[in-house]
Amino acid sequence: MNLSEFNRVLRQVFLLPVIALLITAGALYLQVRGSNDTVRLIQNTDATIAQAALVGKLIADQESGLRGYQATHDDRFLSEFHQVEGSIQSELENLDLAIQADEDQRGNIEDLRNEYQNWHDAFALPIMATVRAGGTANDVTLNLYGKTLMDQVRQDVAAITRRAEKVRSARIEQWQHQVHNMIEALIAIALGMGVLIGLFTRSRLKSVSSAYRSSLEVLSRRAEELYQSEQKLRTTLVSIGDGVITCDADGRIQLMNPVACELTGWGQIEASYRMLEDVFRIVNQKTGEPVETPVAKVKRLRTVVGVGYDTALIRKDGSRILIADSGAPIRDQTDAIVGIVLVFRDITLERRTQETLLSNEKLAVAGRLAATIAHEIHNPLDAVSNLLYLMRTGATEEESKQFIEMAESELARVTQISRAMLGLYRESRAPVPVDLKEILEDILLLMEHRFHELNVSIETDLPSSVKVKAFPAELRQVFTNLVSNAAEASSPGGKIRIGAHTQIANGSANSGAVVFIQDNGAGIAEEARTQLFRPFFTTKGEQGTGLGLWVSRGIISKHGGSIEISSETDPAAHGTIVTVFLPEQPVIGTVSLPAPN
Ligand code: ADP
Ligand code: MG
């Protein structure tokens, strides 16, 4: 049940009693109106009775006026008689009005009117005439006749009264009946409504309470799920191999997992509510300078952040470990940062391994070159010893001069080779200006024999002006790798093109030198392309280390440059071209070997 349904039920529960009350009030109104009508009819019969009494009284008054005149012959009684006569007629009219549509009463009134008229004309008028004529009005028969007529009139008045009273009592009975009915109806309506409201409210409340119960169930299920997922997260956090620290938005530590405790040397309880920078003290390994805390960095950048390459964590006991870490903001629904989670791991061993691998690769390159170099050096030395032999066995002075020049040039070549060889190992401490032409030519010189062996030809396009600042030995290592890869990929008779040119762009970061090494070998298979820069990826079996490209990319990245490989395996036009960009001014030290992935 949603909120609007709930409101509807509430409205219904409220509305029903109101409707019931309205119906009851309507019924009550009708009943009261009915009984009011009856009361009005009762009042009407009361008026009839009173009117009949009035008429009776007036007639009696007229009669007593007549008697007075009869007895005293005084005209004053006669005038009273006449006075009342007018009233009697008008009161009879009123009586007629009062009885309304009652036919019986109409008959009674008609009778009264006739009897009265009879008395008036047949008795009162003759008496008055007799008296006025000076005669006596004591005739017994006439007076008895007058009395009989008057009795008749009285009986008529009484009949009207009786009839009215009968009607009245019938109406009173009707009224009582109505009141009785009304009370009964009221009780019935009230009971009916009560039961109806009760049943209705019960059913509505039942549905509300069942909805309430089911929403309680949903809530408790959610709470249970929440609890379980929290437990899962907690377990994950505890069993995770990396150190995890969560902080509130101010950078106070809330939680540390066991690995974090082990790496920092701090206990979970003692670290709680401390500022992160007290527990997680990080410095640059090389310079010793403090590094910005991940909390500050996350707050500043409002996104996931990592730490610099050479970041060391100072543990509680003062010892240092190299770490890799990342910090991420924890946001609430309004996207505000409410905390920061920090994940870090000890990479001391990993770094050592990387360094070892790097030197291994150097050794491998040197090893592979050793045979070439021995051969390269052997040839000129052989030539020199041959020349010395010729000179010792009686050459002319002219010839000796020529032999010495030849020996000198052979020795110069040896020197050149040994210098190139040394260059592979000697490294300057800071980047120095490097002529790429020189480096590439040195490499080609050292590898001449190998090219010969593999039967590949070299074509170069190396203007002398291509210069960058770099670590020359490292660049030599890179290009030796790339050129040997090209040579090894080429089939006999293959051709390798090596070129370099300066690139001038707006920003100094985009200005520098581009070196490309192109071969017309078989190309790199689609599935191998994504793996080229992974350590130990090689298609050469025992012959390869799979470290060349990985190391090369590390070195190039360290110089702030980039390395790209595009390759084609189409039988009609196959080959690979490796392009290296080196910025004019290297940005050294931020990036080095990419992590093996
Ligand atoms: P390695 O030479 O010891 O195998 P690298 O890292 O130098 O290791 O090269 C990795 C792999 O990349 C090689 O084994 C090879 O399959 C592929 N590769 C590199 N350069 C080329 C190229 N010019 N042509 C074809 N394949 C290449
Ligand atoms: Mg290689």
Coordinates of C-alpha atoms and ligand atoms in Angstrom, one line a residue:
M1 CA 0.0 0.0 0.0
N2 CA 1.5 3.3 -1.0
L3 CA 0.9 6.7 0.6
S4 CA -1.9 7.8 -1.7
E5 CA -3.8 4.5 -1.1
F6 CA -3.3 5.0 2.6
N7 CA -4.7 8.5 2.4
R8 CA -7.7 7.2 0.4
V9 CA -8.5 4.7 3.2
L10 CA -8.2 7.4 5.8
R11 CA -10.6 9.6 3.8
Q12 CA -13.0 6.8 3.5
V13 CA -12.9 5.9 7.2
F14 CA -13.5 9.6 8.0
L15 CA -16.1 10.1 5.3
L16 CA -18.4 7.2 6.1
P17 CA -19.5 8.5 9.6
V18 CA -20.1 11.9 8.1
I19 CA -22.4 10.4 5.4
A20 CA -24.1 8.3 8.1
L21 CA -24.7 11.3 10.2
L22 CA -26.1 13.2 7.2
I23 CA -28.5 10.4 6.4
T24 CA -29.6 10.2 10.0
A25 CA -30.1 13.9 10.1
G26 CA -32.1 13.8 6.9
A27 CA -34.3 11.0 8.2
L28 CA -34.8 12.9 11.5
Y29 CA -35.7 16.0 9.6
L30 CA -38.4 14.2 7.6
Q31 CA -39.8 12.6 10.7
V32 CA -39.9 15.9 12.6
R33 CA -41.6 17.5 9.6
G34 CA -44.2 14.8 9.5
S35 CA -45.0 15.1 13.2
N36 CA -45.0 18.9 12.9
D37 CA -47.7 18.5 10.3
T38 CA -49.7 16.3 12.6
V39 CA -49.3 18.8 15.5
R40 CA -50.5 21.5 13.2
L41 CA -53.6 19.4 12.4
I42 CA -54.2 18.9 16.1
Q43 CA -54.0 22.6 16.7
N44 CA -56.5 22.9 13.8
T45 CA -59.0 20.7 15.6
D46 CA -58.4 22.7 18.8
A47 CA -59.3 25.8 16.9
T48 CA -62.5 24.1 15.6
I49 CA -63.5 23.1 19.1
A50 CA -62.9 26.6 20.4
Q51 CA -64.8 28.1 17.4
A52 CA -67.7 25.8 18.1
A53 CA -67.7 26.8 21.7
L54 CA -67.6 30.5 20.7
V55 CA -70.6 30.0 18.3
G56 CA -72.4 28.1 21.1
K57 CA -71.7 31.0 23.5
L58 CA -72.9 33.7 21.1
I59 CA -76.1 31.8 20.4
A60 CA -76.6 31.4 24.2
D61 CA -76.0 35.1 24.6
Q62 CA -78.6 35.9 21.9
E63 CA -81.0 33.6 23.6
S64 CA -80.5 35.3 27.0
G65 CA -80.9 38.7 25.2
L66 CA -84.2 37.4 23.8
R67 CA -85.3 36.2 27.2
G68 CA -84.4 39.6 28.8
Y69 CA -86.5 41.4 26.2
Q70 CA -89.3 38.9 26.7
A71 CA -89.3 39.4 30.4
T72 CA -88.6 43.1 30.7
H73 CA -89.8 44.5 27.3
D74 CA -86.7 46.7 27.5
D75 CA -85.2 47.5 24.1
R76 CA -81.7 47.3 25.4
F77 CA -81.9 43.6 25.5
L78 CA -83.1 43.7 21.9
S79 CA -80.1 45.6 20.8
E80 CA -77.8 43.0 22.4
F81 CA -79.8 40.4 20.5
H82 CA -79.1 42.2 17.2
Q83 CA -75.5 42.9 18.0
V84 CA -74.8 39.2 18.6
E85 CA -76.6 38.2 15.5
G86 CA -74.0 39.7 13.2
S87 CA -71.2 38.1 15.1
I88 CA -72.9 34.7 14.9
Q89 CA -73.0 34.8 11.1
S90 CA -69.3 35.7 10.8
E91 CA -68.3 33.2 13.5
L92 CA -70.2 30.5 11.6
E93 CA -68.1 31.4 8.5
N94 CA -65.0 31.1 10.6
L95 CA -66.1 27.7 11.9
D96 CA -66.7 26.7 8.3
L97 CA -63.1 27.7 7.5
A98 CA -61.8 25.9 10.6
I99 CA -63.2 22.5 9.8
Q100 CA -61.5 22.5 6.3
A101 CA -62.4 19.5 4.2
D102 CA -64.2 17.5 6.8
E103 CA -67.4 16.4 5.1
D104 CA -69.1 15.2 8.4
Q105 CA -68.4 18.5 10.0
R106 CA -69.7 20.4 7.0
G107 CA -73.0 18.4 7.4
N108 CA -73.0 19.3 11.2
I109 CA -72.5 23.0 10.5
E110 CA -75.1 22.9 7.8
D111 CA -77.5 21.4 10.4
L112 CA -76.5 24.0 13.0
R113 CA -77.1 26.8 10.5
N114 CA -80.5 25.5 9.6
E115 CA -81.6 24.8 13.2
Y116 CA -80.4 28.2 14.3
Q117 CA -82.1 29.9 11.4
N118 CA -85.2 27.8 12.4
W119 CA -85.0 29.0 16.0
H120 CA -84.4 32.6 14.9
D121 CA -87.1 32.8 12.3
A122 CA -89.7 30.5 13.8
F123 CA -89.3 31.4 17.5
A124 CA -87.2 34.5 18.2
L125 CA -88.7 36.8 15.5
P126 CA -92.4 35.9 16.4
I127 CA -91.6 36.5 20.1
M128 CA -90.0 39.8 19.5
A129 CA -93.0 40.9 17.2
T130 CA -95.5 39.9 19.9
V131 CA -93.6 41.8 22.6
R132 CA -93.2 44.9 20.3
A133 CA -97.0 44.7 19.6
G134 CA -97.6 44.9 23.3
G135 CA -98.8 41.3 23.6
T136 CA -97.7 38.7 26.1
A137 CA -95.2 36.1 25.2
N138 CA -95.9 33.6 27.8
D139 CA -97.5 31.1 25.5
V140 CA -96.2 27.8 26.9
T141 CA -96.5 25.9 23.7
L142 CA -94.5 28.5 21.8
N143 CA -91.9 28.7 24.5
L144 CA -91.6 24.9 24.6
Y145 CA -91.2 24.9 20.8
G146 CA -88.5 27.6 21.2
K147 CA -86.7 25.4 23.8
T148 CA -86.9 22.4 21.6
L149 CA -85.4 24.4 18.7
M150 CA -82.6 25.7 21.0
D151 CA -81.9 22.2 22.3
Q152 CA -81.5 21.2 18.7
V153 CA -79.0 24.0 18.2
R154 CA -77.1 23.0 21.3
Q155 CA -77.0 19.4 20.1
D156 CA -75.6 20.5 16.8
V157 CA -72.8 22.5 18.5
A158 CA -72.1 19.5 20.8
A159 CA -72.0 17.3 17.7
I160 CA -69.5 19.6 16.1
T161 CA -67.4 19.6 19.2
R162 CA -67.6 15.9 19.6
R163 CA -66.6 15.3 16.1
A164 CA -63.7 17.7 16.4
E165 CA -62.6 16.0 19.6
K166 CA -62.7 12.6 17.9
V167 CA -60.6 13.8 15.1
R168 CA -58.3 15.5 17.6
S169 CA -57.7 12.3 19.6
A170 CA -57.2 10.4 16.4
R171 CA -54.6 12.9 15.4
I172 CA -52.9 12.8 18.8
E173 CA -52.7 9.1 18.4
Q174 CA -51.2 9.5 15.0
W175 CA -48.7 11.9 16.4
Q176 CA -47.7 9.6 19.2
H177 CA -47.4 6.9 16.6
Q178 CA -45.2 9.1 14.5
V179 CA -43.0 10.0 17.5
H180 CA -42.7 6.4 18.4
N181 CA -41.8 5.5 14.8
M182 CA -39.3 8.2 14.7
I183 CA -37.5 7.0 17.8
E184 CA -37.6 3.5 16.5
A185 CA -36.3 4.6 13.1
L186 CA -33.6 6.6 14.7
I187 CA -32.5 3.7 16.9
A188 CA -32.5 1.5 13.8
I189 CA -30.6 3.9 11.7
A190 CA -28.1 4.5 14.4
L191 CA -27.6 0.8 14.9
G192 CA -27.4 0.1 11.2
M193 CA -24.9 2.9 10.7
G194 CA -22.9 1.8 13.7
V195 CA -22.7 -1.7 12.4
L196 CA -21.9 -0.5 8.8
I197 CA -19.2 1.9 10.0
G198 CA -17.8 -0.8 12.3
L199 CA -17.6 -3.3 9.5
F200 CA -16.3 -0.9 7.0
T201 CA -13.7 0.6 9.3
R202 CA -12.7 -2.9 10.4
S203 CA -12.1 -4.0 6.8
R204 CA -10.2 -0.8 5.9
L205 CA -8.1 -0.9 9.0
K206 CA -7.4 -4.6 8.3
S207 CA -6.0 -3.7 4.9
V208 CA -4.0 -0.9 6.4
S209 CA -2.6 -3.1 9.1
S210 CA -1.8 -5.8 6.6
A211 CA 0.0 -3.2 4.5
Y212 CA 1.8 -2.0 7.6
R213 CA 2.8 -5.5 8.5
S214 CA 4.1 -6.2 5.0
S215 CA 6.0 -2.9 4.9
L216 CA 7.5 -3.9 8.3
E217 CA 8.5 -7.2 6.8
V218 CA 10.1 -5.5 3.8
L219 CA 11.9 -3.1 6.2
S220 CA 13.2 -5.9 8.3
R221 CA 14.3 -7.9 5.2
R222 CA 16.1 -4.8 3.9
A223 CA 17.8 -4.4 7.3
E224 CA 18.8 -8.0 7.2
E225 CA 20.2 -7.6 3.7
L226 CA 22.0 -4.5 4.7
Y227 CA 23.5 -6.2 7.7
Q228 CA 24.6 -9.1 5.5
S229 CA 26.1 -6.9 2.9
E230 CA 27.9 -4.9 5.6
Q231 CA 29.2 -8.1 7.0
K232 CA 30.3 -9.2 3.5
L233 CA 32.1 -5.8 3.0
R234 CA 33.7 -6.1 6.5
T235 CA 34.9 -9.6 5.7
T236 CA 36.2 -8.5 2.3
L237 CA 37.9 -5.5 3.9
V238 CA 39.5 -7.7 6.6
S239 CA 40.6 -10.4 4.1
I240 CA 41.8 -8.1 1.3
G241 CA 45.5 -8.2 0.6
D242 CA 45.9 -4.4 0.4
G243 CA 45.9 -2.0 3.3
V244 CA 42.6 -0.1 3.5
I245 CA 42.0 3.0 5.7
T246 CA 38.7 4.9 5.7
C247 CA 38.6 8.5 7.0
D248 CA 35.8 11.0 7.6
A249 CA 35.7 14.2 5.5
D250 CA 38.1 15.9 8.0
G251 CA 40.7 13.2 7.5
R252 CA 40.1 11.4 10.9
I253 CA 40.7 7.7 10.7
Q254 CA 37.5 5.6 11.1
L255 CA 38.7 2.1 10.1
M256 CA 41.9 0.3 9.3
N257 CA 42.0 -3.3 8.1
P258 CA 44.7 -5.7 9.4
V259 CA 47.0 -5.2 6.4
A260 CA 46.9 -1.4 6.9
C261 CA 47.7 -2.0 10.6
E262 CA 50.6 -4.2 9.6
L263 CA 52.0 -1.8 7.0
T264 CA 51.7 1.3 9.1
G265 CA 52.7 -0.4 12.4
W266 CA 49.7 1.2 14.1
G267 CA 47.0 -0.8 15.9
Q268 CA 43.4 -0.4 14.9
I269 CA 42.3 1.1 18.2
E270 CA 45.2 3.5 18.8
A271 CA 44.8 4.8 15.3
S272 CA 41.1 5.4 15.5
Y273 CA 40.1 9.1 15.3
R274 CA 43.7 10.2 14.8
M275 CA 44.4 12.4 11.8
L276 CA 45.4 10.4 8.8
E277 CA 48.8 12.2 8.4
D278 CA 49.8 11.1 11.9
V279 CA 49.4 7.4 11.0
F280 CA 50.0 7.5 7.3
R281 CA 53.1 9.5 7.0
I282 CA 54.4 9.6 3.4
V283 CA 57.5 11.2 1.9
N284 CA 59.3 11.1 -1.4
Q285 CA 61.8 8.3 -1.2
K286 CA 64.5 10.2 -3.1
T287 CA 64.2 13.7 -1.8
G288 CA 62.7 13.0 1.7
E289 CA 60.2 15.8 1.1
P290 CA 56.7 15.2 2.6
V291 CA 54.0 14.3 0.1
E292 CA 50.6 15.8 0.0
T293 CA 48.2 13.6 2.0
P294 CA 45.7 11.7 -0.1
V295 CA 42.9 13.3 1.9
A296 CA 43.9 16.8 0.9
K297 CA 44.5 15.6 -2.7
V298 CA 41.1 13.9 -2.9
K299 CA 39.4 17.0 -1.5
R300 CA 41.2 19.2 -3.9
L301 CA 40.6 17.2 -7.0
R302 CA 37.3 15.6 -5.9
T303 CA 38.2 12.4 -7.7
V304 CA 40.2 9.2 -7.4
V305 CA 43.9 10.0 -6.9
G306 CA 47.2 8.0 -6.8
V307 CA 50.5 8.9 -5.1
G308 CA 53.7 9.7 -6.9
Y309 CA 56.1 7.0 -8.1
D310 CA 58.7 7.1 -5.3
T311 CA 56.4 7.4 -2.3
A312 CA 57.6 5.9 0.9
L313 CA 55.5 5.3 4.0
I314 CA 57.2 6.0 7.3
R315 CA 56.0 3.3 9.7
K316 CA 55.4 3.8 13.4
D317 CA 58.9 2.4 14.2
G318 CA 60.5 4.8 11.7
S319 CA 61.3 2.2 9.1
R320 CA 60.3 2.9 5.5
I321 CA 58.5 1.0 2.8
L322 CA 57.8 1.9 -0.7
I323 CA 54.1 2.0 -1.4
A324 CA 51.7 2.4 -4.3
D325 CA 48.3 3.7 -3.3
S326 CA 45.1 5.4 -4.4
G327 CA 42.6 7.5 -2.6
A328 CA 38.9 7.7 -3.5
P329 CA 36.1 10.0 -2.2
I330 CA 33.1 8.5 -0.5
R331 CA 30.1 10.6 -1.5
D332 CA 26.6 10.8 -0.1
Q333 CA 23.4 11.1 -2.1
T334 CA 23.9 14.9 -2.6
D335 CA 27.4 14.1 -4.1
A336 CA 29.1 15.8 -1.1
I337 CA 32.3 14.1 0.1
V338 CA 31.7 12.5 3.4
G339 CA 34.8 10.4 3.6
I340 CA 37.9 9.1 1.9
V341 CA 39.0 5.5 1.4
L342 CA 42.6 4.8 1.0
V343 CA 44.0 1.6 -0.5
F344 CA 47.8 0.9 -0.5
R345 CA 50.3 -1.9 -0.7
D346 CA 53.9 -2.5 -0.1
I347 CA 55.8 -2.4 -3.4
T348 CA 59.3 -2.6 -2.0
L349 CA 59.8 -6.1 -3.2
E350 CA 58.1 -5.5 -6.5
R351 CA 60.3 -2.5 -7.1
R352 CA 63.4 -4.5 -6.3
T353 CA 62.2 -7.2 -8.8
Q354 CA 61.6 -4.6 -11.4
E355 CA 65.1 -3.3 -11.0
T356 CA 66.5 -6.7 -11.1
L357 CA 64.6 -7.5 -14.3
L358 CA 65.9 -4.2 -15.8
S359 CA 69.5 -5.1 -15.1
N360 CA 68.8 -8.7 -16.4
E361 CA 67.6 -7.3 -19.6
K362 CA 70.7 -5.1 -19.8
L363 CA 72.8 -8.2 -19.3
A364 CA 70.8 -10.1 -21.9
V365 CA 71.4 -7.4 -24.5
A366 CA 75.0 -7.3 -23.6
G367 CA 75.3 -11.1 -23.8
R368 CA 73.7 -11.2 -27.2
L369 CA 76.0 -8.5 -28.4
A370 CA 79.1 -10.1 -26.9
A371 CA 79.5 -12.5 -29.8
T372 CA 78.9 -9.7 -32.3
I373 CA 81.4 -7.5 -30.6
A374 CA 84.0 -10.2 -30.3
H375 CA 83.6 -10.8 -34.0
E376 CA 83.7 -7.1 -34.7
I377 CA 86.8 -6.5 -32.6
H378 CA 88.4 -9.7 -33.8
N379 CA 88.3 -8.6 -37.5
P380 CA 90.3 -5.3 -37.1
L381 CA 92.7 -6.9 -34.5
D382 CA 93.3 -9.7 -37.0
A383 CA 93.9 -7.1 -39.7
V384 CA 96.4 -5.2 -37.3
S385 CA 98.3 -8.4 -36.5
N386 CA 98.5 -9.2 -40.2
L387 CA 99.8 -5.7 -40.9
L388 CA 102.4 -6.0 -38.1
Y389 CA 103.5 -9.3 -39.5
L390 CA 103.9 -7.8 -43.0
M391 CA 105.9 -4.9 -41.5
R392 CA 108.1 -7.2 -39.5
T393 CA 108.9 -9.3 -42.5
G394 CA 110.5 -6.5 -44.5
A395 CA 108.1 -4.1 -45.8
T396 CA 109.5 -1.0 -47.4
E397 CA 109.3 2.3 -45.6
E398 CA 106.6 3.4 -48.0
E399 CA 104.6 0.3 -47.4
S400 CA 105.1 0.5 -43.6
K401 CA 103.7 4.0 -43.6
Q402 CA 100.7 2.7 -45.5
F403 CA 100.4 -0.3 -43.1
I404 CA 100.6 1.9 -40.0
E405 CA 97.8 4.1 -41.4
M406 CA 95.7 1.0 -42.1
A407 CA 96.5 -0.4 -38.6
E408 CA 95.5 3.0 -37.1
S409 CA 92.2 3.0 -38.9
E410 CA 91.5 -0.6 -37.8
L411 CA 92.4 0.3 -34.1
A412 CA 90.2 3.4 -34.4
R413 CA 87.4 1.1 -35.3
V414 CA 88.2 -1.1 -32.3
T415 CA 88.2 2.0 -30.1
Q416 CA 84.9 3.0 -31.6
I417 CA 83.4 -0.4 -30.9
S418 CA 84.6 -0.5 -27.3
R419 CA 83.4 3.1 -26.7
A420 CA 79.9 2.1 -28.0
M421 CA 80.1 -1.0 -25.8
L422 CA 81.0 1.2 -22.8
G423 CA 78.2 3.6 -23.6
L424 CA 75.8 0.8 -23.0
Y425 CA 76.7 0.8 -19.3
R426 CA 78.0 4.2 -18.4
E427 CA 75.3 6.4 -17.3
S428 CA 75.3 10.1 -16.6
R429 CA 73.5 11.3 -13.4
A430 CA 71.4 13.9 -15.2
P431 CA 70.1 14.1 -18.8
V432 CA 72.7 15.4 -21.2
P433 CA 72.4 16.6 -24.8
V434 CA 72.4 13.6 -27.0
D435 CA 72.8 13.3 -30.7
L436 CA 70.4 10.6 -31.9
K437 CA 72.4 10.1 -35.1
E438 CA 75.5 9.3 -33.1
I439 CA 73.7 6.8 -30.9
L440 CA 71.9 5.1 -33.7
E441 CA 75.1 4.8 -35.8
D442 CA 77.0 3.3 -32.8
I443 CA 74.3 0.7 -32.4
L444 CA 74.3 -0.1 -36.1
L445 CA 78.1 -0.4 -36.0
L446 CA 77.9 -2.9 -33.1
M447 CA 75.3 -4.9 -34.9
E448 CA 76.8 -4.9 -38.3
H449 CA 77.9 -8.5 -38.0
R450 CA 74.5 -9.6 -36.8
F451 CA 72.8 -7.9 -39.8
H452 CA 75.3 -9.7 -42.0
E453 CA 74.5 -13.0 -40.3
L454 CA 70.7 -12.5 -40.7
N455 CA 71.2 -11.2 -44.2
V456 CA 69.3 -7.9 -43.7
S457 CA 70.2 -4.6 -45.2
I458 CA 70.0 -1.3 -43.4
E459 CA 68.9 2.0 -44.8
T460 CA 69.3 5.2 -42.7
D461 CA 68.0 8.7 -42.9
L462 CA 69.8 10.4 -40.1
P463 CA 70.4 14.2 -40.2
S464 CA 73.0 15.3 -37.7
S465 CA 70.8 18.0 -36.1
V466 CA 68.5 15.7 -34.3
K467 CA 69.3 16.4 -30.6
V468 CA 67.4 15.9 -27.3
K469 CA 68.4 15.9 -23.7
A470 CA 68.4 12.4 -22.3
F471 CA 70.2 9.6 -20.6
P472 CA 72.3 8.3 -23.5
A473 CA 72.9 4.7 -22.2
E474 CA 69.2 4.2 -21.7
L475 CA 68.4 5.4 -25.1
R476 CA 71.1 3.1 -26.5
Q477 CA 69.4 0.2 -24.7
V478 CA 66.0 1.2 -26.2
F479 CA 67.2 1.5 -29.8
T480 CA 69.3 -1.7 -29.5
N481 CA 66.2 -3.5 -28.5
L482 CA 64.1 -2.0 -31.3
V483 CA 66.7 -2.5 -34.0
S484 CA 67.3 -6.1 -32.9
N485 CA 63.5 -6.8 -32.9
A486 CA 63.3 -5.4 -36.4
A487 CA 66.3 -7.5 -37.5
E488 CA 65.0 -10.7 -35.9
A489 CA 61.5 -10.1 -37.5
S490 CA 63.0 -9.7 -40.9
S491 CA 63.4 -12.7 -43.2
P492 CA 66.7 -13.1 -45.1
G493 CA 67.0 -10.3 -47.7
G494 CA 64.8 -8.1 -45.6
K495 CA 65.2 -4.4 -45.4
I496 CA 65.3 -2.1 -42.3
R497 CA 64.8 1.6 -42.5
I498 CA 65.9 3.8 -39.6
G499 CA 65.2 7.5 -39.6
A500 CA 65.0 10.4 -37.2
H501 CA 63.7 14.0 -37.5
T502 CA 63.0 17.0 -35.3
Q503 CA 59.5 17.8 -34.5
I504 CA 58.6 21.4 -33.7
A505 CA 55.3 22.1 -32.0
N506 CA 53.7 24.8 -29.9
G507 CA 54.3 23.5 -26.4
S508 CA 57.8 22.3 -25.4
A509 CA 56.2 19.0 -24.3
N510 CA 55.3 18.3 -28.0
S511 CA 58.6 19.5 -29.5
G512 CA 61.4 17.0 -29.7
A513 CA 62.6 14.2 -31.9
V514 CA 60.9 11.4 -33.6
V515 CA 62.8 8.1 -34.4
F516 CA 61.3 5.4 -36.5
I517 CA 62.5 1.9 -37.2
Q518 CA 60.7 0.1 -40.0
D519 CA 61.1 -3.5 -41.1
N520 CA 59.4 -5.5 -43.8
G521 CA 59.1 -8.6 -41.6
A522 CA 56.0 -10.8 -41.2
G523 CA 54.3 -8.2 -38.9
I524 CA 52.7 -8.8 -35.5
A525 CA 49.7 -11.0 -35.2
E526 CA 46.5 -9.4 -34.1
E527 CA 46.3 -11.3 -30.8
A528 CA 49.9 -10.4 -29.9
R529 CA 49.5 -6.7 -30.3
T530 CA 47.8 -6.0 -27.0
Q531 CA 50.5 -7.9 -25.1
L532 CA 53.6 -6.4 -26.7
F533 CA 54.5 -4.2 -23.7
R534 CA 53.9 -6.9 -21.0
P535 CA 57.0 -8.2 -19.4
F536 CA 58.0 -11.7 -20.5
F537 CA 55.8 -11.6 -23.5
T538 CA 57.9 -13.1 -26.3
T539 CA 57.3 -15.2 -29.4
K540 CA 60.9 -16.2 -29.6
G541 CA 60.9 -18.9 -27.1
E542 CA 64.4 -19.5 -25.5
Q543 CA 65.9 -16.8 -27.7
G544 CA 63.8 -14.0 -26.3
T545 CA 63.4 -12.5 -22.8
G546 CA 60.1 -10.6 -23.5
L547 CA 61.5 -7.7 -21.6
G548 CA 62.8 -5.5 -24.5
L549 CA 59.6 -3.6 -25.2
W550 CA 58.5 -3.4 -21.6
V551 CA 61.8 -1.9 -20.6
S552 CA 61.9 0.4 -23.6
R553 CA 58.5 1.8 -22.8
G554 CA 59.5 2.4 -19.2
I555 CA 62.6 4.3 -20.3
I556 CA 60.8 6.3 -22.9
S557 CA 58.0 7.2 -20.4
K558 CA 60.6 8.2 -17.9
H559 CA 61.9 10.7 -20.5
G560 CA 58.3 12.0 -21.0
G561 CA 58.1 10.5 -24.5
S562 CA 56.0 7.9 -26.1
I563 CA 56.4 4.7 -28.1
E564 CA 54.0 3.4 -30.7
I565 CA 53.9 0.2 -32.8
S566 CA 51.9 -0.2 -35.9
S567 CA 52.1 -3.5 -37.8
E568 CA 50.6 -5.1 -40.9
T569 CA 50.4 -8.8 -41.6
D570 CA 48.8 -8.7 -45.0
P571 CA 51.0 -11.0 -47.2
A572 CA 51.0 -8.3 -49.9
A573 CA 52.4 -5.5 -47.7
H574 CA 53.6 -6.7 -44.3
G575 CA 55.9 -5.1 -41.9
T576 CA 56.2 -3.2 -38.6
I577 CA 57.0 0.4 -37.8
V578 CA 58.0 1.5 -34.4
T579 CA 57.8 5.2 -33.7
V580 CA 59.5 6.8 -30.7
F581 CA 58.9 10.3 -29.7
L582 CA 61.3 12.1 -27.2
P583 CA 60.6 15.5 -25.9
E584 CA 63.3 18.2 -26.2
Q585 CA 63.4 18.6 -22.4
P586 CA 62.7 15.3 -20.6
V587 CA 60.4 15.3 -17.6
I588 CA 62.5 12.9 -15.6
G589 CA 61.6 11.1 -12.5
T590 CA 57.8 10.9 -12.4
V591 CA 57.3 7.8 -14.3
S592 CA 59.5 4.8 -14.8
L593 CA 58.8 1.2 -15.4
P594 CA 55.2 0.4 -15.8
A595 CA 53.9 -2.2 -13.4
P596 CA 53.9 -5.7 -14.9
N597 CA 50.3 -6.4 -15.8
Ligands
ADP1 P1 61.9 -10.3 -27.2 O1 62.5 -9.6 -28.3 O2 62.8 -10.8 -26.2 O3 60.9 -11.4 -27.6 P2 60.5 -7.8 -26.9 O4 59.8 -7.2 -25.7 O5 61.6 -7.0 -27.5 O6 61.0 -9.2 -26.4 O7 59.5 -8.1 -27.9 C1 58.3 -8.8 -27.6 C2 57.7 -9.5 -28.8 O8 57.1 -8.5 -29.7 C3 58.6 -10.3 -29.7 O9 58.7 -11.6 -29.2 C4 57.9 -10.2 -31.0 O10 56.9 -11.2 -31.1 C5 57.2 -8.9 -31.0 N1 57.9 -7.9 -31.8 C6 58.6 -6.9 -31.4 N2 59.1 -6.1 -32.4 C7 58.6 -6.7 -33.5 C8 58.8 -6.4 -34.9 N3 59.5 -5.3 -35.4 N4 58.2 -7.2 -35.8 C9 57.5 -8.3 -35.4 N5 57.3 -8.6 -34.1 C10 57.9 -7.8 -33.2
MG2 MG 63.5 -7.8 -28.3

